[in-house]
Amino acid sequence: MSETSATEPRRRPRNRKSQILVAAAEAFSERGYHPVGIEDIAATVGISGPALYRHFPTKYSLFVDTVMRMTDSLVAATDPAVIDPSVDDVEDPQSRIDAVIGAIIATTIDNRRTGGLYRWEGRYLVGSDREYLRRALRTVHERVTVPLRQLRPDLSEADAALLATASISVVASITAHRSALSAKQIEESMLAAARSVLRTELPQQGSESPHRDCVLEHASKREELLHHSIRLFYLHGYHEVGLDDIGAAASITASSVYRYFPSKAELLEAALHRANAQLTDTLAGALEHSNSPVDAVRTFARLYTELTFRQGELVAVYFAEIGNLPADRRATLRRIQRHNVDGWAQLLREARPNTSVVVSRFLIHAALGLVFDVGRTVRFERSDRTMARVQQTMTAVLLG
């Protein structure tokens, strides 16, 4: 080696910042914002922590860029001037809807490993960053809602908003799992499912009075702690809640919590196992109370919707906080999740024999995510009318 080459300084790759953003987005998507450290991201890229800080002054600033990168991509991809300038919104709203949904699908496929970051971790944005995210998502949402109301003028603004949210959720669901399918097959199956949602006739009947949860007056202290921890994790996020907060909610000291749960992680694990058990029971209930595969799918949609709306906080924690468990316990719960999805997919295949195993899994994930995403927008209001509407959109995804 020549003296010149030996002493020549190494040049930083021009795309170093992009490499950091991709590594950070994948890490945050897989494990959540709080468990991931700067050193973890730096190691993935092959640089030191101080070298990473030359590009991003804080972990939060890096996090903001990863979240906004996806939402900015969605806004750009669905820009009316970009999609198809020849399509007239008024004369051909169906083509406009298909073009917008198609653009969302293509962008989400391109960012599949990281595209769901804003759904689960966007809650950690603060101030103007959170407002920016809301505006961006509202823009994408309106690009579905406006042509939908032109296509279906009978829809109220609220009904159109619900269907638009559900259709976008169907597409976003592909970021929540790793089932393998070609891009073309994903596009075809997700576009068909979104169309089914947007054609859904929403039930107009049903009680508007919300159901009240039954509260056990003499629940054990362990159950009481589990109840309070789920609620606090839902409201503030796992990392923002301490054992002293949970103990205070249950009117005991933090040290007394250890008599029932050795750690905060044990509380989270117990909550997630509770959710898994209830989801397993949902499939059993659908099979037990149905006379045909199609009827079983409809019953499954009803029971799952009721469970999600009755236990909205638990389901939210189930989806959002699993990355905070130690790796071995997280893997165990992931296996149980996959087992549940496989059971529901098998049920769907019996109702739709021409649907492949993998497409069935995609549709199951789409239906589950839809119930949660729509539920969040209506604050899991437990009226008969609201739950019937969500159930109907879930059934549309599953049965077409």
XYZ file of C-alpha atoms in Angstrom:
400
model
C 0.000 0.000 0.000
C 1.349 3.398 -0.930
C 2.048 6.032 1.670
C -0.570 8.288 0.055
C -3.332 5.682 0.241
C -2.361 4.716 3.771
C -2.725 8.213 5.073
C -5.688 9.298 2.951
C -8.697 9.963 5.223
C -11.800 7.811 4.760
C -14.669 9.666 3.184
C -18.156 9.453 4.586
C -20.707 7.953 2.204
C -22.874 10.622 0.694
C -25.983 8.713 1.706
C -24.962 8.286 5.355
C -27.920 10.302 6.617
C -30.292 8.183 4.578
C -28.684 5.008 5.954
C -29.199 6.277 9.493
C -32.846 7.118 8.815
C -33.562 3.660 7.386
C -31.829 1.872 10.277
C -33.628 4.054 12.829
C -37.024 3.580 11.201
C -36.612 -0.197 11.163
C -35.469 -0.269 14.791
C -38.257 2.030 16.009
C -40.842 0.036 14.016
C -39.679 -3.297 15.392
C -39.091 -2.375 19.042
C -40.697 1.015 19.634
C -39.237 4.455 20.290
C -38.090 4.117 23.892
C -36.308 0.721 23.875
C -34.046 1.731 20.968
C -30.850 3.613 21.817
C -28.634 5.761 19.633
C -25.833 3.216 20.016
C -28.123 0.481 18.630
C -28.818 2.512 15.497
C -25.191 3.574 15.119
C -24.012 -0.043 15.366
C -26.420 -1.094 12.622
C -25.021 1.583 10.309
C -21.449 0.796 11.313
C -20.565 4.106 12.951
C -20.118 5.408 16.480
C -22.743 7.190 18.548
C -20.878 10.542 18.354
C -20.677 10.151 14.564
C -24.443 9.710 14.407
C -24.960 12.855 16.484
C -23.211 14.825 13.743
C -26.296 14.173 11.613
C -28.987 14.276 14.318
C -28.474 16.197 17.570
C -30.879 14.021 19.613
C -32.688 10.714 19.391
C -35.955 12.629 19.276
C -34.882 14.651 16.234
C -33.973 11.399 14.480
C -37.319 9.914 15.475
C -39.224 12.919 14.092
C -37.471 12.579 10.741
C -38.266 8.852 10.493
C -41.961 9.412 11.202
C -42.316 12.385 8.860
C -40.446 10.618 6.080
C -43.312 8.144 5.658
C -46.148 10.626 6.067
C -44.503 13.061 3.650
C -44.205 10.200 1.164
C -47.926 9.473 1.478
C -48.846 13.118 0.979
C -46.580 13.400 -2.070
C -47.773 10.116 -3.595
C -51.461 11.051 -3.309
C -51.054 14.597 -4.632
C -53.787 15.033 -7.296
C -51.238 16.519 -9.684
C -49.025 13.446 -9.321
C -51.577 10.635 -9.401
C -53.140 11.337 -12.792
C -53.730 14.874 -13.994
C -56.126 13.575 -16.646
C -58.618 12.188 -14.122
C -61.418 14.620 -13.342
C -62.539 14.424 -9.714
C -66.145 15.294 -10.473
C -66.695 13.203 -13.591
C -64.854 10.085 -12.449
C -64.641 9.852 -8.651
C -64.206 6.046 -8.724
C -61.053 6.376 -10.820
C -59.804 9.050 -8.458
C -60.423 6.826 -5.408
C -58.695 3.867 -7.055
C -55.740 6.066 -7.955
C -55.399 7.425 -4.416
C -55.724 3.989 -2.789
C -53.296 2.578 -5.354
C -50.762 5.277 -4.508
C -51.125 4.564 -0.785
C -50.640 0.846 -1.437
C -47.533 1.372 -3.588
C -45.964 3.768 -1.062
C -46.716 1.422 1.837
C -45.240 -1.580 0.008
C -42.069 0.417 -0.675
C -41.853 1.212 3.052
C -43.326 -1.987 4.429
C -40.765 -2.534 7.195
C -41.120 1.008 8.490
C -44.416 2.347 7.154
C -46.428 1.610 10.281
C -44.240 3.744 12.523
C -46.643 6.688 12.594
C -49.553 4.423 13.601
C -48.044 3.190 16.858
C -45.190 5.493 17.798
C -46.549 8.842 16.574
C -47.985 9.349 20.057
C -44.480 10.226 21.233
C -44.356 13.301 19.025
C -44.911 16.560 20.856
C -46.128 20.063 20.066
C -45.826 21.217 16.474
C -44.437 17.830 15.401
C -47.611 16.070 16.493
C -49.740 18.708 14.766
C -47.711 18.345 11.571
C -48.372 14.597 11.585
C -52.097 15.151 12.123
C -52.289 17.623 9.241
C -50.443 15.261 6.902
C -52.682 12.318 7.749
C -55.765 14.521 7.457
C -54.663 15.524 3.946
C -54.323 11.893 2.854
C -57.649 11.075 4.492
C -59.446 13.887 2.658
C -58.084 12.659 -0.667
C -60.180 9.540 -0.142
C -63.169 11.190 1.533
C -63.837 13.912 -1.072
C -64.221 11.646 -4.135
C -66.046 9.061 -1.981
C -68.768 11.593 -1.159
C -68.962 12.496 -4.854
C -69.380 8.819 -5.688
C -71.843 8.215 -2.834
C -73.670 11.484 -2.137
C -75.991 9.665 0.256
C -73.153 9.306 2.774
C -72.980 11.741 5.651
C -69.655 13.384 6.381
C -69.183 11.127 9.421
C -69.991 7.961 7.453
C -67.605 8.897 4.654
C -64.886 9.619 7.217
C -65.396 6.227 8.865
C -65.158 4.375 5.541
C -62.103 6.367 4.462
C -60.344 5.608 7.748
C -61.205 1.928 7.370
C -59.931 1.730 3.781
C -56.610 3.397 4.628
C -56.247 1.108 7.644
C -56.645 -1.915 5.368
C -53.592 -0.798 3.404
C -51.576 0.189 6.483
C -52.073 -3.307 7.924
C -49.399 -4.767 5.631
C -46.765 -3.079 7.808
C -47.909 -5.042 10.871
C -46.721 -8.474 9.723
C -44.161 -10.178 7.493
C -46.305 -12.628 5.501
C -44.694 -13.069 2.079
C -46.629 -12.146 -1.048
C -45.587 -10.530 -4.314
C -46.103 -6.787 -4.665
C -48.658 -7.386 -7.422
C -50.676 -9.774 -5.249
C -50.551 -7.356 -2.324
C -51.774 -4.546 -4.580
C -54.633 -6.647 -5.946
C -55.810 -8.032 -2.600
C -55.548 -4.744 -0.690
C -57.247 -2.722 -3.441
C -60.093 -5.244 -3.563
C -60.454 -5.149 0.235
C -60.410 -1.328 0.297
C -63.048 -1.207 -2.444
C -65.231 -3.592 -0.452
C -64.940 -1.304 2.555
C -65.816 1.830 0.568
C -68.903 0.105 -0.883
C -70.144 -0.934 2.553
C -73.713 0.006 3.440
C -73.461 1.130 7.034
C -76.303 0.125 9.381
C -78.404 3.088 10.468
C -80.249 1.324 13.278
C -79.127 0.541 16.781
C -78.937 2.116 20.190
C -76.865 5.270 20.534
C -76.533 4.708 24.282
C -73.091 3.403 25.185
C -72.852 0.141 27.106
C -71.382 0.358 30.572
C -68.621 -1.954 31.670
C -69.393 -4.198 34.582
C -67.014 -3.352 37.441
C -66.176 -5.983 40.029
C -66.445 -4.395 43.445
C -64.374 -7.097 45.138
C -61.711 -7.772 42.535
C -58.373 -9.066 43.844
C -55.562 -6.589 44.311
C -53.625 -8.361 41.536
C -56.512 -7.799 39.111
C -56.826 -4.217 40.257
C -53.137 -3.582 39.591
C -53.422 -5.186 36.171
C -56.441 -3.020 35.363
C -54.700 0.204 36.384
C -51.457 -0.678 34.613
C -53.298 -1.329 31.330
C -55.082 1.996 31.583
C -51.909 3.923 32.437
C -49.896 2.211 29.667
C -52.677 3.154 27.253
C -52.872 6.782 28.347
C -49.168 7.562 28.722
C -47.159 4.772 27.119
C -45.238 2.029 28.900
C -42.031 4.016 29.448
C -43.810 7.022 30.912
C -45.421 4.956 33.675
C -43.645 3.859 36.858
C -44.582 1.334 39.507
C -45.253 4.252 41.848
C -47.912 5.513 39.394
C -49.536 2.085 39.233
C -49.386 1.657 42.982
C -50.913 5.106 43.569
C -53.797 4.277 41.212
C -54.452 1.143 43.261
C -53.988 3.010 46.576
C -50.865 1.105 47.603
C -47.154 1.934 47.703
C -44.797 1.077 44.867
C -42.995 -1.429 47.110
C -46.292 -3.220 47.740
C -46.747 -3.760 43.993
C -43.783 -6.170 44.123
C -45.864 -8.548 46.253
C -48.002 -9.206 43.159
C -45.682 -8.517 40.195
C -41.857 -8.700 40.335
C -41.453 -5.884 37.801
C -43.253 -3.519 35.464
C -42.349 -5.837 32.575
C -44.218 -8.651 34.366
C -47.308 -6.443 34.485
C -47.045 -5.750 30.765
C -46.515 -9.429 29.967
C -49.557 -10.392 32.047
C -51.651 -7.817 30.172
C -50.530 -9.112 26.774
C -51.201 -12.722 27.742
C -54.641 -11.616 28.914
C -55.283 -10.110 25.475
C -54.060 -13.239 23.697
C -56.334 -15.446 25.793
C -59.367 -13.306 24.965
C -58.511 -13.326 21.258
C -58.196 -17.125 21.307
C -61.613 -17.339 22.966
C -63.046 -15.149 20.193
C -62.254 -17.771 17.546
C -63.650 -20.536 19.745
C -66.840 -18.536 20.236
C -67.223 -17.962 16.495
C -66.923 -21.681 15.781
C -69.234 -22.672 18.612
C -72.112 -20.354 17.691
C -72.142 -20.747 13.898
C -73.719 -23.167 11.453
C -71.503 -22.530 8.405
C -68.057 -21.104 7.619
C -69.551 -17.850 6.300
C -71.707 -17.547 9.394
C -68.639 -18.241 11.535
C -66.725 -15.391 9.856
C -69.627 -13.025 10.492
C -69.788 -14.158 14.119
C -66.028 -13.717 14.441
C -66.347 -10.139 13.142
C -69.064 -9.403 15.687
C -67.226 -10.947 18.632
C -63.895 -9.339 17.741
C -65.494 -5.915 17.346
C -67.268 -6.264 20.678
C -64.044 -7.392 22.372
C -62.024 -4.520 20.924
C -64.585 -1.896 21.890
C -65.126 -3.401 25.341
C -61.386 -3.758 25.969
C -60.050 -0.937 23.790
C -57.274 0.008 26.196
C -56.071 -3.587 26.474
C -56.095 -4.107 22.692
C -54.207 -0.825 22.186
C -51.520 -1.912 24.653
C -51.425 -5.322 22.950
C -50.661 -3.777 19.566
C -48.424 -0.906 20.680
C -46.313 -2.127 23.600
C -45.141 -5.661 22.795
C -41.748 -4.257 21.698
C -41.043 -3.305 25.311
C -40.818 -6.910 26.475
C -37.472 -8.746 26.715
C -36.642 -10.496 23.426
C -37.415 -14.056 24.588
C -40.802 -13.142 26.044
C -41.610 -11.017 23.013
C -40.861 -14.011 20.775
C -43.199 -16.225 22.802
C -46.060 -13.769 22.461
C -45.364 -13.322 18.744
C -45.742 -17.089 18.295
C -49.113 -16.999 20.034
C -50.166 -14.073 17.842
C -49.230 -15.987 14.690
C -51.112 -19.040 15.947
C -54.257 -16.953 16.411
C -53.932 -15.375 12.963
C -53.416 -18.806 11.372
C -56.574 -20.083 13.076
C -58.629 -17.133 11.855
C -57.118 -17.446 8.355
C -58.124 -21.112 8.231
C -61.667 -20.130 9.161
C -61.674 -17.544 6.375
C -60.417 -20.081 3.823
C -63.319 -22.359 4.685
C -65.670 -19.474 3.915
C -63.700 -18.434 0.791
C -62.115 -21.654 -0.573
C -60.564 -19.893 -3.574
C -58.514 -17.597 -1.331
C -54.913 -18.663 -0.722
C -53.464 -19.208 2.736
C -51.232 -16.151 2.509
C -53.916 -13.818 1.146
C -56.194 -15.009 3.956
C -53.552 -13.914 6.479
C -53.298 -10.511 4.809
C -57.084 -10.104 5.013
C -57.151 -11.139 8.668
C -54.481 -8.570 9.565
C -56.373 -5.940 7.550
C -59.627 -6.690 9.360
C -58.047 -6.649 12.832
C -56.219 -3.387 12.213
C -59.342 -1.775 10.779
C -61.350 -2.392 13.945
C -58.642 -0.864 16.093
C -57.944 2.142 13.853
C -61.619 3.024 13.418
C -62.230 2.328 17.098
C -59.566 4.845 18.047
C -61.208 7.567 15.948
C -64.557 7.088 17.723
C -62.907 6.600 21.133
C -64.226 3.029 21.277
C -67.758 4.280 21.833
C -69.703 1.160 22.819
C -73.100 1.905 21.294
C -74.878 -0.805 19.305
C -74.946 1.436 16.222
C -71.224 2.222 16.237
C -70.162 -1.365 16.822
C -72.544 -2.620 14.119
C -70.949 -0.224 11.628
C -67.420 -1.296 12.454
C -68.458 -4.944 12.348
C -69.930 -4.394 8.892
C -66.688 -2.940 7.535
C -64.680 -5.786 9.080
C -67.015 -8.300 7.432
C -66.603 -6.493 4.099
C -62.835 -6.967 4.272
C -63.133 -10.653 5.137
C -65.945 -11.739 2.822
C -65.616 -9.136 0.041
